[in-house]
Amino acid sequence: MPDRKVRVRFAPSPTGPLHIGGVRTALYNYLFAKKHDGDFILRIEDTDKNRYVPGAESYILETFDWCGLPFDEGIIEGGEYGPYRQSERKGVYEQYAVKLVEEGKAYYAFDTPEALEEMRKQQESSGSSLTGYNHQSRKEMRNSLTLPPEAVEQLLDEEAHYVIRIKIPEDEEIHVRDEIRQDLVFQSSTLDDKVIFKSDRLPTYHLANVVDDYLMKITHVIRGEEWLPSLPLHVLLYTFLGWEEDMPAFAHLPLILKPTGKGKLSKRDGEKMGFPVFPLEWMDPETGEVSSGYKQEGYFPEAFINLLVMLGWNPGTAQEIFSLDEMVEAFSLDRVGRSGARFDPDKARWFNHQYLAKKDDQELANEYARILRDKKIEAEPSYIEKVVGLIKERADFVRDFWDQSFFFFQAPQEYDQKIVKKRWKQDSPEILKDLFPILEKTAPWERDVLEKNVKAFIEYKELGMGRVMIPVRLCLVGSGMGPDLFTIMEMIGREGTLDRIKKGIHEIPGEN
RNA sequence: GGCCCGUUCGUCUAGCCAGGUCAGGACGCCAGGUUUUCAUCCUGGUAACAGGGGUUCGAAUCCCCUACGGGCUACCA
């Protein structure tokens, strides 16, 4: 298969929102495809109609739209190997299942749920280590291996409910290769005769995925580690179908684990841990329950992708911040780790911080303007942009901007009591009153002029910066935080500055 | 229970395949510096080879066992 064009697929089941593990799997597929100038395909695996959740499919589409990971082929893009929804491919699977039966590699099974239940109970009580429908138990069940041919014919004609099961060889070693874990060997005797074709005349995942990957000329299957146990079954299917020459390479990605405790990340974890598990906000159509998403939490898609790529893969260098192009360039399957990764919310914020600090002021100002508008605050775009430039490095998200910059838009409503207690001395009002005329006379009202005049005042009064500046900051900002004070003064203007100082002198209690 | 995968600082990880480094980086945390303050930023520090056996002059690296963690075990994907 060496000179085939690389083709990979992301094959979600529309049973709900994707979580970040799914997005990461898709991302690795995308990176691998692009690295090798290959195709990235979306295939919807909706062969279980009972688990279908409305909205899940469009959620998947919106997610990749937001992340900026376009598919080359898929349910929207189309492509020459369509359709890309398994429910629309119903007709293609049965022939392969029947072919396997005809060749003695699979068989019809007519067992009722009760009979299967009975079989399980018996296996349990007998303490047998081999469980399931397997090379032993199949001899005692109702199937085309045990029934006389006429009876089988009759049952099939009657359209009795039946399934097709793969006939696992009794005692064989199945050698498989995983690109991440290298060579693995499974004993066929420990495998069971999985249903490959259901009584609703739809294939199970195992058959559908093998048939479609073959028909769609998939060269590499990159999926979650939860599929590793069924790899020997899939390999056997390729062999039975006579497709071993075209069998794709397999890579099973380590799982993303809960941040605390153990276990793989699941839907409920997010709310408890205080970080999203979903890329986009999701509302459960049945319960109406809303789960938060990275987008809505304020993550940039580039940051989201970046933090995901580092969860399980590393470039072997110290680089941590990657553009999508850089990721494509650097990515390789052999640098994917083998052990599960725990998600670290702190590091996630750090990634967003890195992107935020590098973002264009104007772009950020546009986003911030929306927040300000919601707060009924009017300001010139150029003013907002200037504010953003001053405070963006202090924030992790755009939504942090307000707390970092409200004083550029309105006088403080309260004063930080800790700072008041520590830095608002008995003579502070007096000092500010003395400073007042200096500020009144300062012209032009510009940062550097303000600095020069105020510093001259401080020197003349022999006071020291802290004695003067911190009380002023308290008046203008309400606390000890914020960027350069002279810049703040320039920005809020002479009137604003003087008003706030006056207000502070009256309202800040002089306990000390 | 059975089958399979995994295990390096609190977290993400480099190093392992081709044994020899004070086991490196990042996040977090702590300290110092810068600053009019807070934050940013800079510097420094903290902290790990799951345990036990082998093989070897020498093991985080190779082998075995144990422990622990995880996944799978449906007519789900």
Coordinates of C-alpha atoms (C1' of nucleotides) in Angstrom, one line a residue, chain B residues 29-72:
Chain B
rC29 C1' 3.4 26.5 43.2
rC30 C1' 7.4 29.3 46.1
rA31 C1' 11.2 33.1 46.3
rG32 C1' 13.8 37.2 44.2
rG33 C1' 14.1 41.2 40.5
rU34 C1' 11.5 45.1 37.6
rU35 C1' 7.3 48.6 38.5
rU36 C1' 3.9 54.1 41.5
rU37 C1' 0.4 49.4 42.5
rC38 C1' -1.7 44.7 40.8
rA39 C1' -0.8 41.8 36.8
rU40 C1' 2.5 40.8 32.9
rC41 C1' 7.6 40.0 32.3
rC42 C1' 12.7 38.3 33.8
rU43 C1' 15.8 35.2 37.1
rG44 C1' 16.1 31.3 40.5
rG45 C1' 13.9 27.3 43.3
rU46 C1' 10.6 23.1 44.4
rA47 C1' 9.5 18.3 42.5
rA48 C1' 9.7 12.3 39.2
rC49 C1' 12.1 7.2 36.7
rA50 C1' 5.5 2.5 40.7
rG51 C1' 7.9 -1.9 43.5
rG52 C1' 11.0 -6.3 43.2
rG53 C1' 14.1 -9.4 40.7
rG54 C1' 17.4 -10.4 36.8
rU55 C1' 21.1 -9.3 32.3
rU56 C1' 25.4 -5.9 32.3
rC57 C1' 31.4 -2.9 34.3
rG58 C1' 27.0 0.2 34.1
rA59 C1' 19.6 0.2 33.5
rA60 C1' 14.6 5.4 33.4
rU61 C1' 16.3 2.7 29.0
rC62 C1' 16.6 -4.6 27.8
rC63 C1' 13.9 -9.2 30.2
rC64 C1' 10.6 -11.4 34.0
rC65 C1' 7.2 -10.9 38.2
rU66 C1' 4.1 -8.0 41.3
rA67 C1' 1.2 -3.7 42.3
rC68 C1' -1.6 0.1 40.6
rG69 C1' -4.3 2.7 36.7
rG70 C1' -7.2 2.4 32.3
rG71 C1' -9.9 0.2 28.1
rC72 C1' -13.0 -3.6 26.1

